[in-house]
Tab-separated table of C-alpha atoms in Angstrom:
chain	number	residue	atom	x	y	z
A	1	MET	CA	151.188	89.415	75.526
A	2	ALA	CA	149.623	85.557	77.503
A	3	GLN	CA	151.885	86.442	80.079
A	4	ASN	CA	150.350	90.096	80.649
A	5	MET	CA	146.767	88.401	80.267
A	6	ALA	CA	147.459	86.047	83.297
A	7	GLN	CA	148.476	89.052	85.395
A	8	ILE	CA	145.207	90.744	84.511
A	9	PHE	CA	142.896	87.674	84.964
A	10	PRO	CA	142.779	88.011	88.866
A	11	PHE	CA	142.365	91.641	88.718
A	12	ILE	CA	139.304	91.085	86.601
A	13	ALA	CA	138.156	87.818	88.753
A	14	VAL	CA	137.940	90.470	91.418
A	15	PHE	CA	136.555	93.664	89.939
A	16	LEU	CA	133.674	90.971	88.971
A	17	SER	CA	132.775	89.562	91.966
A	18	CYS	CA	132.862	92.850	93.985
A	19	SER	CA	130.262	94.094	91.301
A	20	PHE	CA	127.992	91.549	91.659
A	21	ILE	CA	128.063	92.014	95.089
A	22	PHE	CA	127.555	95.573	94.733
A	23	VAL	CA	124.914	94.890	92.454
A	24	LEU	CA	123.156	92.526	94.485
A	25	SER	CA	123.155	94.933	97.563
A	26	SER	CA	121.790	97.447	95.510
A	27	SER	CA	119.164	95.323	94.426
A	28	GLN	CA	118.337	94.393	98.290
A	29	ASN	CA	118.516	98.329	98.954
A	30	SER	CA	116.217	99.172	96.181
A	31	GLN	CA	113.841	96.610	97.184
A	32	SER	CA	114.010	97.629	100.756
A	33	LEU	CA	112.108	100.911	99.301
A	34	TYR	CA	108.956	98.989	98.471
A	35	HIS	CA	108.773	95.552	100.156
A	36	ASN	CA	108.843	94.967	104.027
A	37	PRO	CA	110.123	91.372	104.224
A	38	GLN	CA	108.147	90.864	107.574
A	39	SER	CA	104.882	91.222	106.212
A	40	THR	CA	102.925	88.167	104.761
A	41	SER	CA	99.791	87.622	103.146
A	42	SER	CA	97.487	86.311	105.955
A	43	SER	CA	95.975	83.633	103.409
A	44	SER	CA	97.773	80.680	102.050
A	45	SER	CA	94.954	80.614	98.959
A	46	LYS	CA	93.888	83.354	97.017
A	47	PRO	CA	90.358	84.341	97.686
A	48	SER	CA	87.562	84.754	94.823
A	49	LEU	CA	85.429	86.989	96.739
A	50	LEU	CA	86.177	90.077	99.062
A	51	VAL	CA	83.778	91.833	101.322
A	52	LEU	CA	83.602	95.546	102.832
A	53	PRO	CA	81.083	96.410	104.900
A	54	ILE	CA	79.718	99.862	104.501
A	55	GLN	CA	77.558	101.958	106.653
A	56	GLN	CA	75.215	105.144	106.190
A	57	ASP	CA	75.665	108.481	108.133
A	58	ALA	CA	72.477	109.807	109.212
A	59	SER	CA	73.311	113.495	109.057
A	60	THR	CA	74.682	113.515	105.681
A	61	GLY	CA	73.152	110.493	103.893
A	62	LEU	CA	76.339	109.317	102.646
A	63	HIS	CA	78.110	106.080	102.886
A	64	TRP	CA	81.469	105.517	104.626
A	65	ALA	CA	83.825	102.333	105.586
A	66	ASN	CA	86.499	101.449	107.787
A	67	ILE	CA	89.303	100.380	105.652
A	68	HIS	CA	92.136	97.990	107.776
A	69	LYS	CA	95.351	99.629	106.607
A	70	ARG	CA	99.424	100.441	108.008
A	71	THR	CA	101.377	98.239	110.416
A	72	PRO	CA	100.070	97.392	112.709
A	73	LEU	CA	96.597	97.021	110.923
A	74	MET	CA	94.159	99.844	112.345
A	75	GLN	CA	90.926	101.078	111.430
A	76	VAL	CA	90.692	104.339	108.892
A	77	PRO	CA	87.251	105.757	108.301
A	78	VAL	CA	86.809	107.081	104.388
A	79	LEU	CA	84.107	108.063	102.179
A	80	LEU	CA	82.375	105.992	100.075
A	81	ASP	CA	83.322	107.318	96.113
A	82	LEU	CA	81.605	105.289	93.256
A	83	ASN	CA	83.597	107.282	90.558
A	84	GLY	CA	86.744	108.035	93.008
A	85	LYS	CA	89.962	107.321	90.873
A	86	HIS	CA	92.037	106.488	94.223
A	87	LEU	CA	92.116	105.802	97.665
A	88	TRP	CA	93.280	109.225	99.443
A	89	VAL	CA	93.552	109.917	103.066
A	90	THR	CA	95.055	112.657	105.179
A	91	CYS	CA	98.366	111.747	106.923
A	92	SER	CA	99.463	114.902	108.608
A	93	TYR	CA	98.696	113.481	112.036
A	94	HIS	CA	98.858	110.562	113.842
A	95	TYR	CA	99.797	108.413	110.480
A	96	SER	CA	102.456	105.627	112.007
A	97	SER	CA	102.938	102.343	110.154
A	98	SER	CA	106.406	100.270	109.681
A	99	THR	CA	105.102	99.541	106.315
A	100	TYR	CA	104.842	102.730	105.033
A	101	GLN	CA	106.709	103.820	101.939
A	102	ALA	CA	106.646	107.056	99.277
A	103	PRO	CA	108.055	105.396	95.803
A	104	PHE	CA	110.184	107.970	94.179
A	105	CYS	CA	109.126	110.604	91.504
A	106	HIS	CA	109.344	108.531	87.911
A	107	SER	CA	109.106	105.387	89.403
A	108	THR	CA	107.074	102.554	87.851
A	109	GLN	CA	104.369	102.787	90.687
A	110	CYS	CA	103.982	106.806	89.627
A	111	SER	CA	103.570	105.360	86.055
A	112	ARG	CA	101.237	103.132	86.926
A	113	ALA	CA	99.242	105.945	89.261
A	114	ASN	CA	99.107	108.092	86.125
A	115	SER	CA	101.459	110.247	88.078
A	116	HIS	CA	103.808	112.431	86.014
A	117	HIS	CA	105.072	115.199	88.784
A	118	CYS	CA	107.171	115.109	91.289
A	119	PHE	CA	106.246	116.103	94.569
A	120	ILE	CA	107.796	118.385	96.848
A	121	CYS	CA	106.949	119.111	100.539
A	122	THR	CA	107.397	122.279	102.254
A	123	ASP	CA	105.107	121.747	105.548
A	124	SER	CA	107.813	120.088	107.548
A	125	ALA	CA	111.470	119.890	108.169
A	126	THR	CA	111.581	116.372	109.107
A	127	SER	CA	110.054	113.760	106.579
A	128	ARG	CA	107.031	112.198	107.535
A	129	PRO	CA	104.180	110.102	105.819
A	130	GLY	CA	102.706	112.558	103.145
A	131	CYS	CA	106.201	114.594	103.381
A	132	HIS	CA	108.823	113.714	101.341
A	133	ASN	CA	110.566	114.909	98.516
A	134	ASN	CA	111.411	113.715	94.900
A	135	THR	CA	108.350	111.542	95.310
A	136	CYS	CA	105.249	111.464	93.100
A	137	ALA	CA	102.758	113.814	93.414
A	138	LEU	CA	98.928	112.848	92.865
A	139	MET	CA	95.811	114.730	92.587
A	140	SER	CA	92.993	114.203	95.003
A	141	SER	CA	89.733	115.622	95.256
A	142	ASN	CA	86.910	115.769	98.067
A	143	PRO	CA	83.727	114.465	95.789
A	144	VAL	CA	81.332	116.809	97.971
A	145	THR	CA	83.115	120.200	98.203
A	146	GLN	CA	84.955	119.642	94.633
A	147	GLU	CA	88.073	120.693	96.216
A	148	ALA	CA	91.134	119.582	95.000
A	149	GLY	CA	94.940	119.366	96.185
A	150	PHE	CA	98.175	117.490	95.446
A	151	GLY	CA	99.512	114.915	97.735
A	152	GLU	CA	102.171	112.092	98.040
A	153	LEU	CA	101.601	108.945	96.233
A	154	ALA	CA	102.022	106.268	98.826
A	155	GLN	CA	102.122	102.225	99.636
A	156	ASP	CA	101.077	100.337	102.617
A	157	VAL	CA	99.486	97.530	103.969
A	158	LEU	CA	95.766	96.884	103.069
A	159	ALA	CA	93.757	94.145	104.408
A	160	ILE	CA	90.214	93.065	103.775
A	161	HIS	CA	88.153	89.956	104.357
A	162	SER	CA	87.713	86.839	102.171
A	163	THR	CA	84.409	84.597	102.743
A	164	HIS	CA	84.580	81.337	103.895
A	165	GLY	CA	81.298	79.305	102.878
A	166	SER	CA	78.053	81.541	103.798
A	167	LYS	CA	80.444	83.295	106.331
A	168	LEU	CA	83.004	86.329	106.619
A	169	GLY	CA	86.359	84.592	106.205
A	170	PRO	CA	89.805	85.984	107.327
A	171	MET	CA	91.621	89.008	106.074
A	172	VAL	CA	93.735	89.007	103.469
A	173	ARG	CA	96.530	91.583	102.438
A	174	VAL	CA	97.590	93.460	99.735
A	175	LEU	CA	101.292	94.271	100.797
A	176	GLN	CA	102.031	97.275	98.704
A	177	PHE	CA	98.568	98.939	98.314
A	178	LEU	CA	98.754	102.331	96.538
A	179	PHE	CA	97.056	105.316	97.713
A	180	SER	CA	97.543	109.212	98.344
A	181	CYS	CA	98.455	110.879	101.339
A	182	ALA	CA	96.455	113.988	100.473
A	183	PRO	CA	96.595	117.663	101.944
A	184	SER	CA	94.578	117.300	105.733
A	185	PHE	CA	91.812	120.574	104.242
A	186	LEU	CA	90.194	117.811	101.678
A	187	ALA	CA	88.643	116.046	104.640
A	188	GLN	CA	87.643	119.570	106.825
A	189	LYS	CA	84.428	119.902	104.357
A	190	GLY	CA	81.478	118.170	103.575
A	191	LEU	CA	82.481	114.657	104.792
A	192	PRO	CA	80.717	112.696	107.450
A	193	ASN	CA	82.110	113.353	111.078
A	194	ASN	CA	85.646	111.223	111.757
A	195	VAL	CA	85.906	110.679	107.981
A	196	GLN	CA	89.728	110.788	107.145
A	197	GLY	CA	89.479	110.932	103.418
A	198	ALA	CA	87.977	108.878	100.063
A	199	LEU	CA	87.717	105.425	98.633
A	200	GLY	CA	87.766	105.725	95.173
A	201	LEU	CA	86.270	102.933	92.862
A	202	GLY	CA	86.041	104.697	89.832
A	203	HIS	CA	87.464	103.043	86.710
A	204	ALA	CA	91.323	104.180	86.868
A	205	PRO	CA	94.410	102.184	87.533
A	206	ILE	CA	94.872	102.217	91.153
A	207	SER	CA	91.193	102.439	92.422
A	208	LEU	CA	90.535	100.003	95.113
A	209	GLN	CA	89.138	97.188	93.078
A	210	ASN	CA	91.222	97.146	90.398
A	211	GLN	CA	94.253	96.566	92.699
A	212	LEU	CA	92.161	94.005	94.363
A	213	PHE	CA	91.619	92.406	90.851
A	214	SER	CA	95.263	92.464	90.138
A	215	TYR	CA	96.872	91.508	93.409
A	216	PHE	CA	94.439	88.451	93.786
A	217	GLY	CA	93.172	87.639	89.946
A	218	LEU	CA	89.906	88.231	90.787
A	219	LYS	CA	86.637	88.249	88.001
A	220	ARG	CA	86.762	91.690	87.059
A	221	GLN	CA	83.214	92.716	88.828
A	222	PHE	CA	81.938	94.214	92.003
A	223	ALA	CA	78.448	94.670	93.793
A	224	MET	CA	77.278	97.459	95.721
A	225	CYS	CA	74.466	97.030	98.527
A	226	LEU	CA	74.109	100.018	100.490
A	227	SER	CA	71.840	100.151	103.778
A	228	ARG	CA	69.129	102.474	104.351
A	229	TYR	CA	69.422	102.330	107.913
A	230	PRO	CA	72.525	104.001	110.042
A	231	THR	CA	72.450	100.878	112.571
A	232	SER	CA	72.975	98.296	110.324
A	233	ASN	CA	75.750	97.693	107.838
A	234	GLY	CA	75.626	96.868	103.748
A	235	ALA	CA	78.197	95.848	101.585
A	236	ILE	CA	80.659	96.076	98.651
A	237	LEU	CA	81.568	92.600	97.289
A	238	PHE	CA	84.538	92.113	95.105
A	239	GLY	CA	85.084	88.903	92.771
A	240	ASP	CA	82.962	86.679	91.177
A	241	ILE	CA	79.396	87.259	92.495
A	242	TYR	CA	77.747	84.466	90.625
A	243	ASP	CA	80.683	81.727	91.370
A	244	LEU	CA	78.260	78.443	92.459
A	245	ASP	CA	81.099	77.215	94.806
A	246	ASN	CA	80.800	80.092	96.786
A	247	ASN	CA	78.057	80.151	99.158
A	248	TYR	CA	78.790	83.452	100.905
A	249	ILE	CA	75.747	85.158	98.970
A	250	HIS	CA	73.496	81.948	97.757
A	251	ASN	CA	71.306	81.975	100.572
A	252	SER	CA	69.928	84.696	98.560
A	253	ILE	CA	69.565	83.227	95.474
A	254	ASP	CA	66.340	84.802	94.719
A	255	VAL	CA	67.519	88.274	94.815
A	256	LEU	CA	70.371	86.837	92.052
A	257	ILE	CA	67.751	85.751	89.873
A	258	ASP	CA	65.680	88.770	90.029
A	259	MET	CA	68.694	90.987	88.488
A	260	VAL	CA	68.399	92.773	84.881
A	261	TYR	CA	71.164	94.377	83.027
A	262	THR	CA	71.848	97.107	81.035
A	263	PRO	CA	74.788	98.455	79.221
A	264	LEU	CA	77.551	100.167	81.658
A	265	ARG	CA	79.038	102.980	79.954
A	266	ILE	CA	82.499	104.869	81.209
A	267	SER	CA	83.695	108.512	80.891
A	268	GLN	CA	86.832	109.226	80.247
A	269	GLN	CA	87.292	110.164	83.780
A	270	GLY	CA	86.585	106.865	84.866
A	271	GLU	CA	82.988	107.761	85.816
A	272	TYR	CA	80.061	104.724	85.520
A	273	PHE	CA	76.971	105.500	83.491
A	274	MET	CA	73.922	103.509	82.774
A	275	GLN	CA	71.117	104.458	79.662
A	276	VAL	CA	68.025	105.588	80.867
A	277	ASN	CA	65.350	105.904	77.770
A	278	ALA	CA	62.658	106.908	79.932
A	279	ILE	CA	61.154	107.731	83.226
A	280	ARG	CA	57.464	106.346	83.838
A	281	VAL	CA	55.270	107.445	86.684
A	282	ASN	CA	52.203	105.257	86.606
A	283	LYS	CA	52.955	103.945	83.083
A	284	HIS	CA	52.845	107.471	81.941
A	285	MET	CA	56.110	108.507	79.725
A	286	VAL	CA	58.050	111.544	81.132
A	287	VAL	CA	59.466	113.034	78.311
A	288	PRO	CA	61.131	116.618	78.391
A	289	THR	CA	59.270	119.027	76.968
A	290	LYS	CA	61.931	121.237	75.413
A	291	ASN	CA	64.271	118.305	74.313
A	292	PRO	CA	62.532	114.977	73.607
A	293	SER	CA	65.775	113.067	72.926
A	294	MET	CA	67.576	114.284	75.854
A	295	LEU	CA	67.036	110.994	78.182
A	296	SER	CA	68.184	108.623	75.521
A	297	SER	CA	71.309	111.215	74.067
A	298	TYR	CA	74.832	110.268	73.462
A	299	HIS	CA	76.860	113.669	73.744
A	300	GLY	CA	80.598	111.901	72.413
A	301	ASP	CA	83.345	111.864	74.801
A	302	SER	CA	83.188	114.809	77.087
A	303	ARG	CA	79.406	114.464	78.029
A	304	ILE	CA	77.788	111.224	77.888
A	305	GLY	CA	73.562	111.141	78.232
A	306	GLY	CA	71.753	108.970	80.799
A	307	ALA	CA	72.539	108.492	84.129
A	308	MET	CA	75.206	108.499	86.167
A	309	ILE	CA	75.881	106.137	89.292
A	310	THR	CA	77.185	108.168	92.071
A	311	THR	CA	77.988	107.528	96.083
A	312	THR	CA	78.437	111.242	96.652
A	313	ASN	CA	74.915	112.678	96.333
A	314	PRO	CA	72.314	112.201	98.905
A	315	TYR	CA	69.550	112.372	96.413
A	316	THR	CA	68.734	111.877	92.470
A	317	ILE	CA	69.456	115.001	90.613
A	318	LEU	CA	67.670	115.653	87.418
A	319	HIS	CA	68.196	118.566	84.738
A	320	HIS	CA	65.923	120.965	84.799
A	321	SER	CA	63.635	120.030	82.051
A	322	ILE	CA	63.603	116.328	83.279
A	323	PHE	CA	62.455	117.717	86.858
A	324	GLU	CA	59.793	120.128	85.625
A	325	VAL	CA	58.050	117.303	83.640
A	326	PHE	CA	58.641	115.012	85.915
A	327	THR	CA	57.265	116.784	89.119
A	328	GLN	CA	54.617	117.818	86.962
A	329	VAL	CA	53.300	113.908	85.809
A	330	PHE	CA	53.603	112.609	89.643
A	331	ALA	CA	51.916	115.656	90.926
A	332	ASN	CA	49.008	115.001	88.905
A	333	ASN	CA	49.140	111.407	89.996
A	334	MET	CA	48.623	112.687	93.579
A	335	PRO	CA	46.099	114.001	95.975
A	336	LYS	CA	46.026	118.006	95.504
A	337	GLU	CA	44.962	118.392	98.909
A	338	ALA	CA	48.301	116.806	100.291
A	339	GLN	CA	50.603	118.892	98.832
A	340	VAL	CA	52.397	121.457	100.944
A	341	GLU	CA	55.121	124.040	100.907
A	342	SER	CA	58.601	122.533	99.763
A	343	VAL	CA	61.314	122.039	102.023
A	344	GLY	CA	64.715	122.361	100.298
A	345	PRO	CA	66.828	121.077	98.769
A	346	PHE	CA	63.213	119.433	97.279
A	347	GLY	CA	60.654	120.647	94.933
A	348	LEU	CA	57.400	118.479	96.119
A	349	CYS	CA	56.320	117.630	99.060
A	350	TYR	CA	53.344	116.419	100.957
A	351	ASP	CA	51.756	116.309	104.216
A	352	SER	CA	52.501	112.578	105.325
A	353	ARG	CA	49.094	112.177	107.046
A	354	LYS	CA	47.076	112.713	103.730
A	355	LEU	CA	49.289	109.680	101.636
A	356	SER	CA	47.008	106.766	103.248
A	357	GLY	CA	45.939	106.441	99.082
A	358	GLY	CA	49.593	105.469	98.281
A	359	ILE	CA	52.394	106.481	96.220
A	360	PRO	CA	52.441	106.373	92.430
A	361	SER	CA	54.849	104.319	90.791
A	362	VAL	CA	58.059	105.446	89.379
A	363	GLU	CA	60.131	102.956	86.790
A	364	PHE	CA	63.583	103.824	85.284
A	365	VAL	CA	63.217	102.484	81.411
A	366	MET	CA	66.639	100.767	80.518
A	367	ASP	CA	67.874	100.231	76.918
A	368	SER	CA	64.391	97.400	76.530
A	369	HIS	CA	61.172	98.390	77.549
A	370	ASP	CA	61.120	95.302	79.378
A	371	ASP	CA	64.187	96.448	81.440
A	372	VAL	CA	62.914	98.775	84.026
A	373	TRP	CA	64.301	99.589	87.423
A	374	ARG	CA	61.184	99.925	89.864
A	375	ILE	CA	62.166	102.684	92.411
A	376	SER	CA	60.417	101.693	95.746
A	377	ASP	CA	58.087	104.175	97.720
A	378	GLU	CA	60.952	104.411	100.536
A	379	ASN	CA	63.335	105.058	97.790
A	380	LEU	CA	61.062	107.698	96.117
A	381	MET	CA	60.196	109.521	99.320
A	382	VAL	CA	62.118	111.486	102.165
A	383	GLN	CA	60.835	112.501	105.377
A	384	ALA	CA	62.110	116.140	104.884
A	385	GLN	CA	60.181	117.347	108.394
A	386	ASN	CA	58.190	115.509	110.954
A	387	GLY	CA	54.924	114.834	109.140
A	388	VAL	CA	56.422	116.166	105.632
A	389	SER	CA	57.433	113.980	103.245
A	390	CYS	CA	59.057	114.860	99.490
A	391	LEU	CA	59.626	113.254	96.522
A	392	GLY	CA	63.931	112.675	96.770
A	393	PHE	CA	64.689	114.290	93.825
A	394	VAL	CA	66.754	117.469	93.245
A	395	ASP	CA	66.858	120.337	90.350
A	396	GLY	CA	69.735	120.422	89.202
A	397	GLY	CA	69.297	123.450	87.008
A	398	MET	CA	70.128	123.827	83.019
A	399	HIS	CA	73.804	123.077	83.667
A	400	THR	CA	74.058	119.500	84.457
A	401	ARG	CA	76.890	117.439	83.221
A	402	THR	CA	74.535	114.981	82.798
A	403	GLU	CA	70.953	114.115	82.376
A	404	ILE	CA	70.322	112.073	85.671
A	405	VAL	CA	72.882	111.809	88.482
A	406	LEU	CA	71.809	108.960	91.023
A	407	GLY	CA	72.301	109.476	94.597
A	408	THR	CA	71.984	107.188	97.277
A	409	HIS	CA	68.688	107.737	98.613
A	410	GLN	CA	67.847	105.630	95.518
A	411	LEU	CA	70.396	102.862	95.454
A	412	GLU	CA	69.368	102.018	98.694
A	413	GLU	CA	68.375	98.600	99.874
A	414	ASN	CA	69.411	97.691	95.815
A	415	MET	CA	71.793	95.199	94.942
A	416	VAL	CA	73.918	96.894	92.336
A	417	VAL	CA	76.430	94.935	90.166
A	418	PHE	CA	79.085	95.993	88.018
A	419	ASP	CA	80.472	93.553	85.464
A	420	LEU	CA	83.658	95.230	83.707
A	421	GLU	CA	84.121	91.958	81.926
A	422	ARG	CA	80.977	92.095	79.885
A	423	SER	CA	80.766	96.159	80.334
A	424	ARG	CA	76.974	96.023	81.678
A	425	VAL	CA	75.337	96.941	84.936
A	426	GLU	CA	73.039	94.573	86.940
A	427	PHE	CA	70.182	95.620	89.289
A	428	ASN	CA	67.335	94.008	90.828
A	429	SER	CA	64.039	94.600	88.851
A	430	ASN	CA	62.144	95.135	92.580
A	431	SER	CA	63.703	96.341	95.487
A	432	LEU	CA	65.015	93.922	98.155
A	433	LYS	CA	62.251	94.338	100.200
A	434	SER	CA	59.966	92.626	97.823
A	435	HIS	CA	62.352	89.765	98.623
A	436	GLY	CA	61.929	89.997	102.200
A	437	LYS	CA	65.306	90.874	102.388
A	438	THR	CA	67.953	93.975	103.150
A	439	CYS	CA	71.344	94.583	102.748
A	440	ALA	CA	71.737	94.048	106.354
A	441	ASN	CA	70.647	90.508	106.367
A	442	ILE	CA	71.470	89.280	102.787
A	443	PHE	CA	75.267	89.165	103.585
A	444	ASP	CA	76.517	87.681	107.066
A	445	LEU	CA	78.437	90.445	108.415
A	446	ASN	CA	78.845	89.491	111.580
A	447	ASN	CA	82.624	89.909	113.198
A	448	ALA	CA	83.184	92.567	110.414
């Protein structure tokens, strides 16, 4: 028996050695599916604040950003979608990157992205970015047209600016950023010209900020400042906005001191809501006559009362019953002789030459009567035609999903901070203009 065992031991040793080599080789091959050993981070230390410049599109009033992706890096213009679940881009044409990977179906990456279906590509006889078989299927949607379609879950390099003192710092990289290669038809309608997708910042596992928070260990906070002017940039900041050791924003400390806050609510779909208890026009409360409790109501999981914050609607949309009373109260505080025929999509318009007496003050009252968001004249009125100024709010009809949907025109030239750690949204009680600031000069975006 001992002799037989002695004869077997050499074979066992050889078998184990081969098995170890095989397992190591398999591990390396598997790893190569998701890692590029030539890709390295451009920063030796983790940043505490990241910056993404944002621009306004003059034709749509929506905002977009150039994100830096792929290897070698290139700029990809995408729509800013505050409530989107992830980044999606069209990959059908001209997507070239040495670090593109498509994780296999049922992989860890698929689970992280909440993808539970396999993707089969029928568009091409050969594999290409966005077209592989046995990968993860991920639903993407155009937030303007509401069209949706399945695409391929993918990962590639993404780079974003860090900060250095009060200046922009070097770009840092996320080596395996998860996104969707979406069908090309999603980008063909409703988006600004040349935009190739949408950048989702919603409360979802692979939204931009959640991947940045996780990868760099950032504080779970981001701030948004949208510029009113297509010729100048606004920005989104990711990380600790109030870090006293970071001087990037502290040349505008007066803006941070002026911030007030209200609870942040998040829907099951990952959308951001804040409570609005009332609207005041020249200190007169606006209350819907048919449903006085509408503004402060809470409708459970499927529907949340208050105001949804969006970046994919150019103007604020009001439930019809609120719009009806709001415009009536506003008109009662305006000179009747100045009113002119309305210009769509607005319901209340004026001759600009007859508004020398000023515009009524409008305030959104939050959960406390002391916490108000004062909407500036520039955020209230829209130059709809030459010589015609309209109240920049739209009648959403009787079947809106929520009572108020805040649009970009009302958000522009305001600092809005989403503090996910403390579940609150912070904003300037007065616009940046009252501080002599704009979104373009509050940050140093040179060389962005």
